[in-house]
Amino acid sequence: MKVIEGGVTAPVGFRAAGVAAGIKPSGRDVAVVLSDADATAAAVFTQSLVKAAPVVYSQGVMNNGGPVRAIVINSGNANACTGAAGERHAAQMAEAAAKGCGVLASEVLVASTGVIGVPLPIERVLDGIAAACHALEPGVQSAGHAVEAIMTTDTVPKQIAVQVEVDGTPVTIGGMAKGSGMIHPNMATMLGVVTTDARLPRGTLQTLLRETVDVTFNMISVDGDTSTNDTVAVLANGMAGGPELTAQHPGFETFRAAFRYVLEFLAKEIARDGEGATKFIEVSVRQARTAADARALVKTVLTSSLVKTAFFGEDANWGRILAAMGRAGAAFDVARVSIAFASAAGLLELMRDGEPVPFDEEEAKRVLRPRDIQVSITLQDGTAEATGWGCDLSYEYVRINGDYRT
Amino acid sequence: MKVIEGGVTAPVGFRAAGVAAGIKPSGRDVAVVLSDADATAAAVFTQSLVKAAPVVYSQGVMNNGGPVRAIVINSGNANACTGAAGERHAAQMAEAAAKGCGVLASEVLVASTGVIGVPLPIERVLDGIAAACHALEPGVQSAGHAVEAIMTTDTVPKQIAVQVEVDGTPVTIGGMAKGSGMIHPNMATMLGVVTTDARLPRGTLQTLLRETVDVTFNMISVDGDTSTNDTVAVLANGMAGGPELTAQHPGFETFRAAFRYVLEFLAKEIARDGEGATKFIEVSVRQARTAADARALVKTVLTSSLVKTAFFGEDANWGRILAAMGRAGAAFDVARVSIAFASAAGLLELMRDGEPVPFDEEEAKRVLRPRDIQVSITLQDGTAEATGWGCDLSYEYVRINGDYRT
């Protein structure tokens, strides 16, 4: 597998655009991604009971079971908690994109991200969609415009493309994502769009997406708040000309590994770019009784405000990690727990078999200084494991969210 | 019922002391509360899998089922995650208090609060306990010393005393509590000590404590982190000379109301004094399908970092409240939800029957300016309700917890 330049337009037969429609105070805010041929689609959505209008609309499209041609996305306004008007607006976005792309409205997925509870400035959005459809192009630049157009508090665009060979045919997977706050995906994630020119049956694609999201996007957290708009969609248009990749195909594992690489890369980029983050934190739990226990422990540690502020302060306050584990609802034996921190600056052992390990405060400060920190937790309780990614909790997070709307 | 001066020494036959033993950098840090007669005891402890050594010790004392005479508490060190040495230290604390008070070690409850994972400076603690036992006194001043000695990041001492008449006999309830961070009680709470000169059967007292804790201490959250040391103990020594208060006694409801008043007062004081708090937030959910749904919704809203930072910024970002409700795991119909804010400055309606209510930003700022804010959520889904208390998330919370240990 090799990583190549670009994003969603890297696979054969995908075009994209990102334009400025005036929904955000400045910058691009409407993106369209179009497949030149019918694409098999899979998607996962927020499990929140409060679903944004575009989520409800896109779930309807997916339930139809037909091919998907395009995805239209706006940033700057989530079209969530907007009542009946919001539902009309989501449908109008699909219709505008369908008209602009020359496809059917029932072949268009819709996503929105931004402030909640404010009506969409629909005229500006529709004008933006028309302009974006007009600007659709293949190539690296258009992917860059599209990923820029889905950013809100993100400080960096998040995209990637990789290539693998399947039966002698080069197959490409491209992806883009956004997300920085209200990040605590539950069975889904923030906005993510993945494209590929591989050909896969719809059921295989949906299973692959669901399984991969569970170990990538669903294992990140910035602030413990699940979004009303979480959506990841993947379009597979088969235009690479390769064989159909069923789960039984010998090339499927190669594709699966590349697909996971793309999703894990995007998920980690979201955690790394968490609102106000000064640290990127990877938590691994090993030798757990069950995978569910391991996952619960990883997520509880990653979301603990006390753990997060300690990392912000570069304070080796490992007792907070054990305290968070204690309330995770997972089974483990405290007397067998070991905890260590690692970074590019070295390794720091904190607890071994349930007993504190004395450590030097200066050495601890040194290990915690780099941006990337690994937390390793070993339970000696079984063979299950899980890894997740998050960030610290800083003054900047409070500043960003203390007055988000104004 | 009348509120009177003082705290745990207000009821007949209770003495207390608080001394400085050098566990904290400065100030009192060892407290002892003694009942002059055998007291019926009830206690609830943290449900965390990671229990501090004093919690395990005190659970053993409660399991013995005998009367309790004294409680010994230190602040500045939680004696949690301290391995086998921590267990020995907890027992030594009970023995030292028993010796100093002239009671049995099996009649002494132990509690600790402070940093996790650091061995207790046991010599200083034992010297402090001896000094505290020597200083035991009734009266308002000694209660003040004791409550001061259990504070960590608390900015104000939290104590109260109330008096009710039962069958013509004045009965007094006193209480003190501490807690400011790592506050998200689960079936128990932070440290709280309640004393009364009423006489109650042990089973009645334990049931009353459990039920009351569920609607008071268990409904507050500062940061979503459940402590390893949560403990609330109540001692009833019967020295007021009144009748035995079984649940069937005509005076029981009067006592129950006063008892709840004391616990709710202390719980709200903890939320109000949350680390770095600039706002005290009360969330009420009404017309919910079940009490469990109502409680889950209250707690999810209270613990959402995005909701908390919005209140810090005095930003009427009500969409975050609905977003938090969506991930609470509780059943409700979004189309029937109404949300309003209230404060001493007025009332602000934000959502009515699932539709956003337009509001004036200036008016919103005005309503959100006072320290105390009420959030009222109506579901039109049933008759259950719940109320809880929390605080905002400020720069100061990050500062306090970014470098707690140093």
mmCIF file with all atom_site columns, C-alpha atoms in Angstrom, chain B residues 261-359:
data_model
loop_
_atom_site.group_PDB
_atom_site.id
_atom_site.type_symbol
_atom_site.label_atom_id
_atom_site.label_alt_id
_atom_site.label_comp_id
_atom_site.label_asym_id
_atom_site.label_entity_id
_atom_site.label_seq_id
_atom_site.pdbx_PDB_ins_code
_atom_site.Cartn_x
_atom_site.Cartn_y
_atom_site.Cartn_z
_atom_site.occupancy
_atom_site.B_iso_or_equiv
_atom_site.pdbx_formal_charge
_atom_site.auth_seq_id
_atom_site.auth_comp_id
_atom_site.auth_asym_id
_atom_site.auth_atom_id
_atom_site.pdbx_PDB_model_num
ATOM 1  C CA . TYR B 1 261 ? -32.987 19.618 53.503 1.00 0.00 ? 261 TYR B CA 1
ATOM 2  C CA . VAL B 1 262 ? -29.561 19.076 55.099 1.00 0.00 ? 262 VAL B CA 1
ATOM 3  C CA . LEU B 1 263 ? -28.303 16.748 52.355 1.00 0.00 ? 263 LEU B CA 1
ATOM 4  C CA . GLU B 1 264 ? -29.702 18.874 49.513 1.00 0.00 ? 264 GLU B CA 1
ATOM 5  C CA . PHE B 1 265 ? -28.135 21.986 51.035 1.00 0.00 ? 265 PHE B CA 1
ATOM 6  C CA . LEU B 1 266 ? -24.718 20.331 51.267 1.00 0.00 ? 266 LEU B CA 1
ATOM 7  C CA . ALA B 1 267 ? -24.970 18.827 47.753 1.00 0.00 ? 267 ALA B CA 1
ATOM 8  C CA . LYS B 1 268 ? -25.887 22.186 46.203 1.00 0.00 ? 268 LYS B CA 1
ATOM 9  C CA . GLU B 1 269 ? -23.058 23.851 48.123 1.00 0.00 ? 269 GLU B CA 1
ATOM 10 C CA . ILE B 1 270 ? -20.635 21.381 46.521 1.00 0.00 ? 270 ILE B CA 1
ATOM 11 C CA . ALA B 1 271 ? -21.955 22.080 43.007 1.00 0.00 ? 271 ALA B CA 1
ATOM 12 C CA . ARG B 1 272 ? -21.908 25.832 43.657 1.00 0.00 ? 272 ARG B CA 1
ATOM 13 C CA . ASP B 1 273 ? -18.274 25.575 44.798 1.00 0.00 ? 273 ASP B CA 1
ATOM 14 C CA . GLY B 1 274 ? -17.265 23.396 41.810 1.00 0.00 ? 274 GLY B CA 1
ATOM 15 C CA . GLU B 1 275 ? -13.659 23.904 40.797 1.00 0.00 ? 275 GLU B CA 1
ATOM 16 C CA . GLY B 1 276 ? -13.352 27.151 38.888 1.00 0.00 ? 276 GLY B CA 1
ATOM 17 C CA . ALA B 1 277 ? -17.155 27.620 38.790 1.00 0.00 ? 277 ALA B CA 1
ATOM 18 C CA . THR B 1 278 ? -18.578 31.016 37.870 1.00 0.00 ? 278 THR B CA 1
ATOM 19 C CA . LYS B 1 279 ? -22.148 29.684 37.483 1.00 0.00 ? 279 LYS B CA 1
ATOM 20 C CA . PHE B 1 280 ? -24.414 27.455 39.565 1.00 0.00 ? 280 PHE B CA 1
ATOM 21 C CA . ILE B 1 281 ? -26.724 25.563 37.219 1.00 0.00 ? 281 ILE B CA 1
ATOM 22 C CA . GLU B 1 282 ? -29.946 23.799 38.155 1.00 0.00 ? 282 GLU B CA 1
ATOM 23 C CA . VAL B 1 283 ? -31.418 21.511 35.502 1.00 0.00 ? 283 VAL B CA 1
ATOM 24 C CA . SER B 1 284 ? -34.986 20.228 35.830 1.00 0.00 ? 284 SER B CA 1
ATOM 25 C CA . VAL B 1 285 ? -36.627 17.729 33.487 1.00 0.00 ? 285 VAL B CA 1
ATOM 26 C CA . ARG B 1 286 ? -40.413 17.447 33.782 1.00 0.00 ? 286 ARG B CA 1
ATOM 27 C CA . GLN B 1 287 ? -43.112 15.281 32.188 1.00 0.00 ? 287 GLN B CA 1
ATOM 28 C CA . ALA B 1 288 ? -40.647 12.503 31.401 1.00 0.00 ? 288 ALA B CA 1
ATOM 29 C CA . ARG B 1 289 ? -41.755 8.937  30.708 1.00 0.00 ? 289 ARG B CA 1
ATOM 30 C CA . THR B 1 290 ? -39.794 7.482  33.656 1.00 0.00 ? 290 THR B CA 1
ATOM 31 C CA . ALA B 1 291 ? -37.765 8.821  36.567 1.00 0.00 ? 291 ALA B CA 1
ATOM 32 C CA . ALA B 1 292 ? -34.711 7.028  35.146 1.00 0.00 ? 292 ALA B CA 1
ATOM 33 C CA . ASP B 1 293 ? -35.137 8.905  31.844 1.00 0.00 ? 293 ASP B CA 1
ATOM 34 C CA . ALA B 1 294 ? -35.517 12.213 33.671 1.00 0.00 ? 294 ALA B CA 1
ATOM 35 C CA . ARG B 1 295 ? -32.396 11.570 35.763 1.00 0.00 ? 295 ARG B CA 1
ATOM 36 C CA . ALA B 1 296 ? -30.313 10.475 32.760 1.00 0.00 ? 296 ALA B CA 1
ATOM 37 C CA . LEU B 1 297 ? -31.304 13.611 30.855 1.00 0.00 ? 297 LEU B CA 1
ATOM 38 C CA . VAL B 1 298 ? -30.514 15.916 33.796 1.00 0.00 ? 298 VAL B CA 1
ATOM 39 C CA . LYS B 1 299 ? -27.103 14.326 34.319 1.00 0.00 ? 299 LYS B CA 1
ATOM 40 C CA . THR B 1 300 ? -26.120 14.296 30.656 1.00 0.00 ? 300 THR B CA 1
ATOM 41 C CA . VAL B 1 301 ? -26.966 17.985 30.266 1.00 0.00 ? 301 VAL B CA 1
ATOM 42 C CA . LEU B 1 302 ? -25.156 18.859 33.504 1.00 0.00 ? 302 LEU B CA 1
ATOM 43 C CA . THR B 1 303 ? -21.971 17.040 32.470 1.00 0.00 ? 303 THR B CA 1
ATOM 44 C CA . SER B 1 304 ? -21.732 18.167 28.847 1.00 0.00 ? 304 SER B CA 1
ATOM 45 C CA . SER B 1 305 ? -18.502 20.144 28.368 1.00 0.00 ? 305 SER B CA 1
ATOM 46 C CA . LEU B 1 306 ? -20.154 22.066 25.544 1.00 0.00 ? 306 LEU B CA 1
ATOM 47 C CA . VAL B 1 307 ? -23.153 23.025 27.660 1.00 0.00 ? 307 VAL B CA 1
ATOM 48 C CA . LYS B 1 308 ? -20.861 23.990 30.548 1.00 0.00 ? 308 LYS B CA 1
ATOM 49 C CA . THR B 1 309 ? -18.549 26.183 28.446 1.00 0.00 ? 309 THR B CA 1
ATOM 50 C CA . ALA B 1 310 ? -21.572 27.902 26.863 1.00 0.00 ? 310 ALA B CA 1
ATOM 51 C CA . PHE B 1 311 ? -22.820 28.906 30.336 1.00 0.00 ? 311 PHE B CA 1
ATOM 52 C CA . PHE B 1 312 ? -19.306 30.115 31.208 1.00 0.00 ? 312 PHE B CA 1
ATOM 53 C CA . GLY B 1 313 ? -19.526 32.317 28.093 1.00 0.00 ? 313 GLY B CA 1
ATOM 54 C CA . GLU B 1 314 ? -23.097 33.395 28.990 1.00 0.00 ? 314 GLU B CA 1
ATOM 55 C CA . ASP B 1 315 ? -24.038 32.136 25.528 1.00 0.00 ? 315 ASP B CA 1
ATOM 56 C CA . ALA B 1 316 ? -27.648 30.932 25.049 1.00 0.00 ? 316 ALA B CA 1
ATOM 57 C CA . ASN B 1 317 ? -26.459 28.010 22.912 1.00 0.00 ? 317 ASN B CA 1
ATOM 58 C CA . TRP B 1 318 ? -29.509 25.869 23.709 1.00 0.00 ? 318 TRP B CA 1
ATOM 59 C CA . GLY B 1 319 ? -28.847 23.537 20.756 1.00 0.00 ? 319 GLY B CA 1
ATOM 60 C CA . ARG B 1 320 ? -26.066 21.987 22.829 1.00 0.00 ? 320 ARG B CA 1
ATOM 61 C CA . ILE B 1 321 ? -28.618 21.096 25.520 1.00 0.00 ? 321 ILE B CA 1
ATOM 62 C CA . LEU B 1 322 ? -30.777 19.269 22.987 1.00 0.00 ? 322 LEU B CA 1
ATOM 63 C CA . ALA B 1 323 ? -27.657 17.632 21.502 1.00 0.00 ? 323 ALA B CA 1
ATOM 64 C CA . ALA B 1 324 ? -26.647 16.379 24.965 1.00 0.00 ? 324 ALA B CA 1
ATOM 65 C CA . MET B 1 325 ? -30.179 15.071 25.569 1.00 0.00 ? 325 MET B CA 1
ATOM 66 C CA . GLY B 1 326 ? -29.933 13.132 22.313 1.00 0.00 ? 326 GLY B CA 1
ATOM 67 C CA . ARG B 1 327 ? -27.074 10.997 23.604 1.00 0.00 ? 327 ARG B CA 1
ATOM 68 C CA . ALA B 1 328 ? -28.462 10.441 27.117 1.00 0.00 ? 328 ALA B CA 1
ATOM 69 C CA . GLY B 1 329 ? -29.955 7.068  26.296 1.00 0.00 ? 329 GLY B CA 1
ATOM 70 C CA . ALA B 1 330 ? -33.364 8.286  27.466 1.00 0.00 ? 330 ALA B CA 1
ATOM 71 C CA . ALA B 1 331 ? -36.569 8.091  25.435 1.00 0.00 ? 331 ALA B CA 1
ATOM 72 C CA . PHE B 1 332 ? -38.330 11.313 24.418 1.00 0.00 ? 332 PHE B CA 1
ATOM 73 C CA . ASP B 1 333 ? -39.964 12.885 21.395 1.00 0.00 ? 333 ASP B CA 1
ATOM 74 C CA . VAL B 1 334 ? -37.939 15.829 20.064 1.00 0.00 ? 334 VAL B CA 1
ATOM 75 C CA . ALA B 1 335 ? -41.081 17.333 18.533 1.00 0.00 ? 335 ALA B CA 1
ATOM 76 C CA . ARG B 1 336 ? -42.623 17.803 22.022 1.00 0.00 ? 336 ARG B CA 1
ATOM 77 C CA . VAL B 1 337 ? -39.597 19.285 23.815 1.00 0.00 ? 337 VAL B CA 1
ATOM 78 C CA . SER B 1 338 ? -39.678 22.771 25.353 1.00 0.00 ? 338 SER B CA 1
ATOM 79 C CA . ILE B 1 339 ? -36.583 24.454 26.832 1.00 0.00 ? 339 ILE B CA 1
ATOM 80 C CA . ALA B 1 340 ? -36.292 27.662 28.852 1.00 0.00 ? 340 ALA B CA 1
ATOM 81 C CA . PHE B 1 341 ? -33.631 29.421 30.931 1.00 0.00 ? 341 PHE B CA 1
ATOM 82 C CA . ALA B 1 342 ? -34.438 31.448 34.035 1.00 0.00 ? 342 ALA B CA 1
ATOM 83 C CA . SER B 1 343 ? -32.467 33.552 36.461 1.00 0.00 ? 343 SER B CA 1
ATOM 84 C CA . ALA B 1 344 ? -33.037 36.481 38.790 1.00 0.00 ? 344 ALA B CA 1
ATOM 85 C CA . ALA B 1 345 ? -32.837 38.628 35.620 1.00 0.00 ? 345 ALA B CA 1
ATOM 86 C CA . GLY B 1 346 ? -35.794 36.987 33.898 1.00 0.00 ? 346 GLY B CA 1
ATOM 87 C CA . LEU B 1 347 ? -37.079 34.105 31.791 1.00 0.00 ? 347 LEU B CA 1
ATOM 88 C CA . LEU B 1 348 ? -35.909 33.138 28.296 1.00 0.00 ? 348 LEU B CA 1
ATOM 89 C CA . GLU B 1 349 ? -37.883 30.696 26.143 1.00 0.00 ? 349 GLU B CA 1
ATOM 90 C CA . LEU B 1 350 ? -35.716 28.898 23.580 1.00 0.00 ? 350 LEU B CA 1
ATOM 91 C CA . MET B 1 351 ? -37.678 25.963 22.216 1.00 0.00 ? 351 MET B CA 1
ATOM 92 C CA . ARG B 1 352 ? -41.412 25.265 22.319 1.00 0.00 ? 352 ARG B CA 1
ATOM 93 C CA . ASP B 1 353 ? -42.901 21.939 21.158 1.00 0.00 ? 353 ASP B CA 1
ATOM 94 C CA . GLY B 1 354 ? -39.786 21.085 19.162 1.00 0.00 ? 354 GLY B CA 1
ATOM 95 C CA . GLU B 1 355 ? -39.573 24.387 17.284 1.00 0.00 ? 355 GLU B CA 1
ATOM 96 C CA . PRO B 1 356 ? -36.928 27.052 17.989 1.00 0.00 ? 356 PRO B CA 1
ATOM 97 C CA . VAL B 1 357 ? -38.286 30.250 19.557 1.00 0.00 ? 357 VAL B CA 1
ATOM 98 C CA . PRO B 1 358 ? -36.565 33.359 18.165 1.00 0.00 ? 358 PRO B CA 1
ATOM 99 C CA . PHE B 1 359 ? -34.979 35.421 20.946 1.00 0.00 ? 359 PHE B CA 1
#
